[in-house]
PDB file of C-alpha atoms in Angstrom:
ATOM      1  CA  GLU A   1     127.555 107.950  51.697  1.00  0.00           C
ATOM      2  CA  VAL A   2     123.786 107.697  51.159  1.00  0.00           C
ATOM      3  CA  LEU A   3     124.302 107.408  47.397  1.00  0.00           C
ATOM      4  CA  THR A   4     126.775 104.564  47.921  1.00  0.00           C
ATOM      5  CA  ILE A   5     124.392 102.719  50.252  1.00  0.00           C
ATOM      6  CA  ALA A   6     121.510 103.230  47.813  1.00  0.00           C
ATOM      7  CA  GLU A   7     123.376 101.804  44.829  1.00  0.00           C
ATOM      8  CA  LEU A   8     124.715  98.680  46.570  1.00  0.00           C
ATOM      9  CA  SER A   9     122.546  95.607  46.692  1.00  0.00           C
ATOM     10  CA  GLY A  10     123.634  92.144  47.682  1.00  0.00           C
ATOM     11  CA  PRO A  11     123.369  89.430  50.320  1.00  0.00           C
ATOM     12  CA  HIS A  12     126.031  91.081  52.478  1.00  0.00           C
ATOM     13  CA  CYS A  13     124.752  94.650  52.323  1.00  0.00           C
ATOM     14  CA  VAL A  14     122.145  96.443  54.381  1.00  0.00           C
ATOM     15  CA  GLU A  15     119.036  96.886  52.249  1.00  0.00           C
ATOM     16  CA  TYR A  16     118.319 100.554  51.583  1.00  0.00           C
ATOM     17  CA  TYR A  17     114.684 101.554  50.980  1.00  0.00           C
ATOM     18  CA  GLU A  18     114.529 105.344  50.839  1.00  0.00           C
ATOM     19  CA  SER A  19     115.684 108.557  52.440  1.00  0.00           C
ATOM     20  CA  TYR A  20     113.919 111.812  53.164  1.00  0.00           C
ATOM     21  CA  PHE A  21     114.242 115.029  55.123  1.00  0.00           C
ATOM     22  CA  LYS A  22     112.037 115.594  58.164  1.00  0.00           C
ATOM     23  CA  ASP A  23     112.329 118.728  60.289  1.00  0.00           C
ATOM     24  CA  GLY A  24     115.729 119.473  58.763  1.00  0.00           C
ATOM     25  CA  ASP A  25     117.147 116.005  59.513  1.00  0.00           C
ATOM     26  CA  LEU A  26     118.040 113.294  57.002  1.00  0.00           C
ATOM     27  CA  TRP A  27     116.193 110.038  57.705  1.00  0.00           C
ATOM     28  CA  LEU A  28     117.105 106.710  56.101  1.00  0.00           C
ATOM     29  CA  ALA A  29     114.694 103.793  55.796  1.00  0.00           C
ATOM     30  CA  MET A  30     116.797 100.621  55.831  1.00  0.00           C
ATOM     31  CA  GLU A  31     116.564  96.925  56.592  1.00  0.00           C
ATOM     32  CA  LEU A  32     115.890  96.139  60.256  1.00  0.00           C
ATOM     33  CA  PHE A  33     118.672  94.441  62.174  1.00  0.00           C
ATOM     34  CA  ASP A  34     116.742  93.518  65.286  1.00  0.00           C
ATOM     35  CA  ALA A  35     119.702  91.945  67.095  1.00  0.00           C
ATOM     36  CA  GLY A  36     121.869  95.064  66.844  1.00  0.00           C
ATOM     37  CA  SER A  37     125.560  94.890  66.103  1.00  0.00           C
ATOM     38  CA  ILE A  38     128.482  92.706  67.111  1.00  0.00           C
ATOM     39  CA  GLY A  39     129.442  95.670  69.310  1.00  0.00           C
ATOM     40  CA  ASP A  40     126.108  95.376  71.126  1.00  0.00           C
ATOM     41  CA  VAL A  41     126.666  91.639  71.616  1.00  0.00           C
ATOM     42  CA  LEU A  42     130.147  92.238  73.000  1.00  0.00           C
ATOM     43  CA  GLU A  43     128.831  94.820  75.463  1.00  0.00           C
ATOM     44  CA  LYS A  44     126.352  92.255  76.825  1.00  0.00           C
ATOM     45  CA  LYS A  45     128.352  89.021  76.596  1.00  0.00           C
ATOM     46  CA  LYS A  46     131.879  90.490  76.765  1.00  0.00           C
ATOM     47  CA  ARG A  47     133.202  87.819  74.365  1.00  0.00           C
ATOM     48  CA  LEU A  48     132.340  85.470  71.541  1.00  0.00           C
ATOM     49  CA  ASN A  49     133.370  81.837  71.380  1.00  0.00           C
ATOM     50  CA  GLU A  50     135.701  80.631  68.629  1.00  0.00           C
ATOM     51  CA  GLU A  51     132.863  79.335  66.426  1.00  0.00           C
ATOM     52  CA  GLN A  52     131.071  82.699  66.603  1.00  0.00           C
ATOM     53  CA  ILE A  53     134.267  84.596  65.808  1.00  0.00           C
ATOM     54  CA  VAL A  54     134.851  82.395  62.745  1.00  0.00           C
ATOM     55  CA  ALA A  55     131.271  83.025  61.548  1.00  0.00           C
ATOM     56  CA  VAL A  56     131.614  86.796  61.965  1.00  0.00           C
ATOM     57  CA  LEU A  57     134.961  86.872  60.159  1.00  0.00           C
ATOM     58  CA  GLN A  58     133.682  84.692  57.284  1.00  0.00           C
ATOM     59  CA  GLN A  59     130.679  86.940  56.693  1.00  0.00           C
ATOM     60  CA  THR A  60     132.791  90.083  57.043  1.00  0.00           C
ATOM     61  CA  CYS A  61     135.265  88.808  54.437  1.00  0.00           C
ATOM     62  CA  LYS A  62     132.391  87.949  52.070  1.00  0.00           C
ATOM     63  CA  ALA A  63     130.962  91.446  52.506  1.00  0.00           C
ATOM     64  CA  LEU A  64     134.343  93.079  51.886  1.00  0.00           C
ATOM     65  CA  ASN A  65     134.895  90.896  48.836  1.00  0.00           C
ATOM     66  CA  PHE A  66     131.536  92.046  47.464  1.00  0.00           C
ATOM     67  CA  LEU A  67     132.302  95.710  48.162  1.00  0.00           C
ATOM     68  CA  HIS A  68     135.698  95.445  46.509  1.00  0.00           C
ATOM     69  CA  SER A  69     134.140  93.751  43.460  1.00  0.00           C
ATOM     70  CA  GLN A  70     131.968  96.882  43.165  1.00  0.00           C
ATOM     71  CA  HIS A  71     135.082  99.102  43.437  1.00  0.00           C
ATOM     72  CA  LYS A  72     134.016 100.346  46.887  1.00  0.00           C
ATOM     73  CA  VAL A  73     136.056 100.530  50.086  1.00  0.00           C
ATOM     74  CA  HIS A  74     134.664 100.464  53.627  1.00  0.00           C
ATOM     75  CA  ARG A  75     136.772 102.759  55.772  1.00  0.00           C
ATOM     76  CA  ASP A  76     135.106 102.162  59.135  1.00  0.00           C
ATOM     77  CA  ILE A  77     135.134  98.433  59.832  1.00  0.00           C
ATOM     78  CA  LYS A  78     134.381  97.886  63.507  1.00  0.00           C
ATOM     79  CA  ALA A  79     132.138  95.777  65.729  1.00  0.00           C
ATOM     80  CA  GLY A  80     129.494  98.516  65.848  1.00  0.00           C
ATOM     81  CA  ASN A  81     129.146  98.386  62.044  1.00  0.00           C
ATOM     82  CA  LEU A  82     128.732  94.590  61.795  1.00  0.00           C
ATOM     83  CA  MET A  83     124.980  94.151  62.002  1.00  0.00           C
ATOM     84  CA  LEU A  84     122.932  91.114  63.060  1.00  0.00           C
ATOM     85  CA  ASN A  85     119.336  90.033  62.715  1.00  0.00           C
ATOM     86  CA  ARG A  86     117.665  87.510  65.033  1.00  0.00           C
ATOM     87  CA  ARG A  87     118.759  84.702  62.693  1.00  0.00           C
ATOM     88  CA  GLY A  88     122.398  85.720  63.135  1.00  0.00           C
TER      89      GLY A  88
END
């Protein structure tokens, strides 16, 4: 999984910087998503309005299209894996 993340680069992918072992644990240095995930938003707000849902689905489809163009498949698509920064 780390190798896949490291080799993917694009506007719809989390930026990977490096990974290393510390005290027997694998640590990944990746792009900061300071607003959390769609799952976090849903826990706080309980729902998104129609415009927000459309925006999330559009970006998710673009990301999946990119992954598929790289012959990759994401097998764990869920709200907790759709990340947001403060700009949305």
